[in-house]
Short mmCIF file of C-alpha atoms in Angstrom, two decimals:
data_model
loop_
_atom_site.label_atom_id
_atom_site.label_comp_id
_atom_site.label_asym_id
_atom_site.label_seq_id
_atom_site.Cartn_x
_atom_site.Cartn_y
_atom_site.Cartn_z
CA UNK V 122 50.70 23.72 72.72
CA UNK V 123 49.57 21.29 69.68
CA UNK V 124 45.85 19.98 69.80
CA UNK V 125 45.77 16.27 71.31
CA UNK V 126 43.38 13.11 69.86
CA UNK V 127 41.77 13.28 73.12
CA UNK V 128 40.83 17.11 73.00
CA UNK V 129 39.61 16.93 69.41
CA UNK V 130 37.58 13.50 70.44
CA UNK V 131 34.27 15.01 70.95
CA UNK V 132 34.40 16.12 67.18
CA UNK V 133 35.01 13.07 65.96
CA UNK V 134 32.91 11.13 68.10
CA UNK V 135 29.68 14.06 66.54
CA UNK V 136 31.21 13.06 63.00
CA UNK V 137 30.55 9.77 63.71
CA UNK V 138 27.28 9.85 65.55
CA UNK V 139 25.93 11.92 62.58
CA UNK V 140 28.05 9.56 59.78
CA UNK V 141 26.19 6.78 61.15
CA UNK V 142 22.93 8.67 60.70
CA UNK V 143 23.20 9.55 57.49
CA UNK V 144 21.82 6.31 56.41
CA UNK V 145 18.73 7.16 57.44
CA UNK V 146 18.98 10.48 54.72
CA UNK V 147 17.41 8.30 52.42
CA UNK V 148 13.82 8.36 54.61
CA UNK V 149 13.82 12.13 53.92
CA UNK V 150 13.36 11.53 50.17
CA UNK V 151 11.56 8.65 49.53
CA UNK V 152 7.93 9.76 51.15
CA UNK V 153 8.08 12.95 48.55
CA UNK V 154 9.03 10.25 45.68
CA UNK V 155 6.29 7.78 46.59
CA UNK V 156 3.69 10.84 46.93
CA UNK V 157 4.67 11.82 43.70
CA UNK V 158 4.12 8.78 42.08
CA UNK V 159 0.48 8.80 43.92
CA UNK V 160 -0.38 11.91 42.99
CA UNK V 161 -0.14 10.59 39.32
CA UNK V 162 -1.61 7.98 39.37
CA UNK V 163 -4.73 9.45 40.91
CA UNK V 164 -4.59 12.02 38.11
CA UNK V 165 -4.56 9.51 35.64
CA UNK V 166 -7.72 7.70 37.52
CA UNK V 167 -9.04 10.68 37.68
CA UNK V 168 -8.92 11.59 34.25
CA UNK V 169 -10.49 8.22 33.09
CA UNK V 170 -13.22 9.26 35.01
CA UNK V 171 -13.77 12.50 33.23
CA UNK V 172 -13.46 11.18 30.17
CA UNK V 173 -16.52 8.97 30.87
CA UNK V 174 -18.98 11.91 31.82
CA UNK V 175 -21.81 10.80 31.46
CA UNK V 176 -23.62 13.91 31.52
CA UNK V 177 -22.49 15.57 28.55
CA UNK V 178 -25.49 15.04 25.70
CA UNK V 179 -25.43 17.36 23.06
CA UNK V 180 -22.81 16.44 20.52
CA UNK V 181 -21.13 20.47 20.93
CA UNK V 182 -21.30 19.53 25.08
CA UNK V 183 -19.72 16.24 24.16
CA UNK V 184 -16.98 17.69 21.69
CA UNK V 185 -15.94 20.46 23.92
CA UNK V 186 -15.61 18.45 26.98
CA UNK V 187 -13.53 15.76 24.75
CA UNK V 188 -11.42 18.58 23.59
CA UNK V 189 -10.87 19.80 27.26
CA UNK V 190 -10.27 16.22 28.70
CA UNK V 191 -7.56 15.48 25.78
CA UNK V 192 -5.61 19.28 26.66
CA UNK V 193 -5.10 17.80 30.44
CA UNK V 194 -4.22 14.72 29.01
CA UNK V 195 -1.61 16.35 27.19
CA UNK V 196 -0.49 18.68 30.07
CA UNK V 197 -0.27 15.17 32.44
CA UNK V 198 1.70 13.51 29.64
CA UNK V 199 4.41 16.18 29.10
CA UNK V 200 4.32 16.72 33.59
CA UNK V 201 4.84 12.44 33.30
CA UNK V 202 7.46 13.00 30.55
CA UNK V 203 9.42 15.41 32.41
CA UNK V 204 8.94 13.39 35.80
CA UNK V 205 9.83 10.22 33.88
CA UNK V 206 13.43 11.58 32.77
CA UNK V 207 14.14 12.73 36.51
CA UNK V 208 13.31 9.07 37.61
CA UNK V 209 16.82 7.38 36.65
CA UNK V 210 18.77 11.03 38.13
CA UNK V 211 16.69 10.48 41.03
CA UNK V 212 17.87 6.83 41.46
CA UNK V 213 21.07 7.36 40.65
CA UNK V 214 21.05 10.59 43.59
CA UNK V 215 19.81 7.57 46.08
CA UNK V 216 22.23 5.46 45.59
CA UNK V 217 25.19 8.61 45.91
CA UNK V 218 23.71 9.17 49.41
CA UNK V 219 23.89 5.40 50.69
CA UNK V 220 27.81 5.75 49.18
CA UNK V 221 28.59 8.50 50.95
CA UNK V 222 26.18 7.21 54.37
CA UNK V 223 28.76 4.36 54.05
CA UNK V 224 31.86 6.18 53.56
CA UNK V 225 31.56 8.60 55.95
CA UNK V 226 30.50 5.83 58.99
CA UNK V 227 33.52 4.17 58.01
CA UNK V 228 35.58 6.90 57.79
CA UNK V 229 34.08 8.35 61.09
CA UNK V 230 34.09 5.01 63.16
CA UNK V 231 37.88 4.90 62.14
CA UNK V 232 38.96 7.99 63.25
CA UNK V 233 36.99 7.71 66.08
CA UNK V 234 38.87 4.29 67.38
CA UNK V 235 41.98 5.80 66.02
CA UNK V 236 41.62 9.33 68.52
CA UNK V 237 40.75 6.60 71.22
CA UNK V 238 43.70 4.78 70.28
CA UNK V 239 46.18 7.56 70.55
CA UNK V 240 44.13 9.69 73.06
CA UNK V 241 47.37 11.95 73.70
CA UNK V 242 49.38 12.27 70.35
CA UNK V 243 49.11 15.53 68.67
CA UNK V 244 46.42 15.74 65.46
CA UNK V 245 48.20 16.35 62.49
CA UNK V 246 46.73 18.49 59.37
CA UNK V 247 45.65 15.04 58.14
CA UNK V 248 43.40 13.76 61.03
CA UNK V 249 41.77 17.29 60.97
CA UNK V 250 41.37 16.81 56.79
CA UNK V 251 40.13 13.59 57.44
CA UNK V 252 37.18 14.59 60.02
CA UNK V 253 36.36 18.00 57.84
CA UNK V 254 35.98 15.38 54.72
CA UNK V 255 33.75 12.78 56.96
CA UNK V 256 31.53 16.07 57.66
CA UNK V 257 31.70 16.51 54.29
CA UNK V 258 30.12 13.52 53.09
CA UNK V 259 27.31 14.39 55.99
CA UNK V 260 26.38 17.15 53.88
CA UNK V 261 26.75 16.15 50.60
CA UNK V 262 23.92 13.50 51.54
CA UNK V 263 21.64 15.84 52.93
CA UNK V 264 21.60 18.54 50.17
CA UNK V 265 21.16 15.42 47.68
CA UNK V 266 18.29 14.16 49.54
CA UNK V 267 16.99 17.27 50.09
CA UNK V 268 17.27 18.49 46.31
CA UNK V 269 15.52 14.80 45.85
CA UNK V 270 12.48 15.54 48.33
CA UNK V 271 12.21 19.01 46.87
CA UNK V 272 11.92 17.94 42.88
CA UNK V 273 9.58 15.05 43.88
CA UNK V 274 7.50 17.72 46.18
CA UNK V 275 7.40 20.12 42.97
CA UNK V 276 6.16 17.84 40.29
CA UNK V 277 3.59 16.37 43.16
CA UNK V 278 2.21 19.97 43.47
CA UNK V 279 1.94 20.35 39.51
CA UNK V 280 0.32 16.96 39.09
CA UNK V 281 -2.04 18.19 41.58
CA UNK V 282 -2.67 21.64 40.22
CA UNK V 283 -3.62 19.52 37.14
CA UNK V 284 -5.88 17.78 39.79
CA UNK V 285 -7.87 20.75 40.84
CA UNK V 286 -8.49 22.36 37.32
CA UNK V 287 -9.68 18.87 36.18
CA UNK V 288 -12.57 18.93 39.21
CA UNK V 289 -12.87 22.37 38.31
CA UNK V 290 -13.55 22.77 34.57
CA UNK V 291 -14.20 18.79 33.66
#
């Protein structure tokens, strides 16, 4: 007995549901970017304002406390260096996820009119390739917004680690 459209329909029509979805992906990523780019540019407020300290008098208490402000400033510079160069990777991992959002819909929406189309034909090897590969691009959006969310989520924690030992030791 060969597998029918109509019995394999309910995969499809998930495929679909979740194809159609996947254009959303991009929401998972972009609050961890947009924290991320926050979180520096608080540092770098923040670090203006300890470079101003007023309460530093004694030329040692002024030199030391210049010397400590410009090691963060490096430390923030090389973390914004490093951030910087994941920027256009980052961008270009966005845009992958709305191609594959949009190929997988398509491809999803079309085998789904095509298994209500021919509800009682057989499935060939190809209309099961076809749905495994519309799954496919499901998951090959996630992990890329997921990998996005987590880099942006790293570097936000290091900028902030800088953060703390500034209100600590500044």
């Amino acid at each position: 007995m060969s597998v029918t459209w109509g019995d394999f329909q309910a995969v499809v029509q998930l495929s679909a549901g979740l194809n159609v979805a996947i254009l959303s992906f991009v929401d998972i990523s972009l609050p961890a970017i947009k924290e991320r780019r926050r979180v520096f540019a608080k540092a770098r407020q923040e670090l203006d304002i300890h470079r101003k300290n007023p309460h530093k008098r004694t030329d040692v208490e002024i030199k030391e406390h210049k010397d400590a402000v410009d090691d963060v400033d490096r430390k923030l510079f090389d973390l914004w260096r490093e951030t910087s160069a994941f920027e256009s990777v980052e961008d270009s991992l966005l845009k992958s996820t709305g191609v594959l959002g949009f190929f997988g819909a398509v491809l999803s929406i079309g085998l789904l009119w095509y298994s209500a189309m021919h509800y009682d034909a057989p499935i060939l090897f190809a209309g099961e390739l076809l749905t495994v590969i519309s799954f496919g691009s499901l998951l090959g959006a996630f992990l890329i917004n997921y990998f996005t969310a987590s880099k942006a989520s790293q570097y936000a924690k290091r900028c902030n680690d800088l953060r703390t030992h500034m209100r600590l030791h500044l």
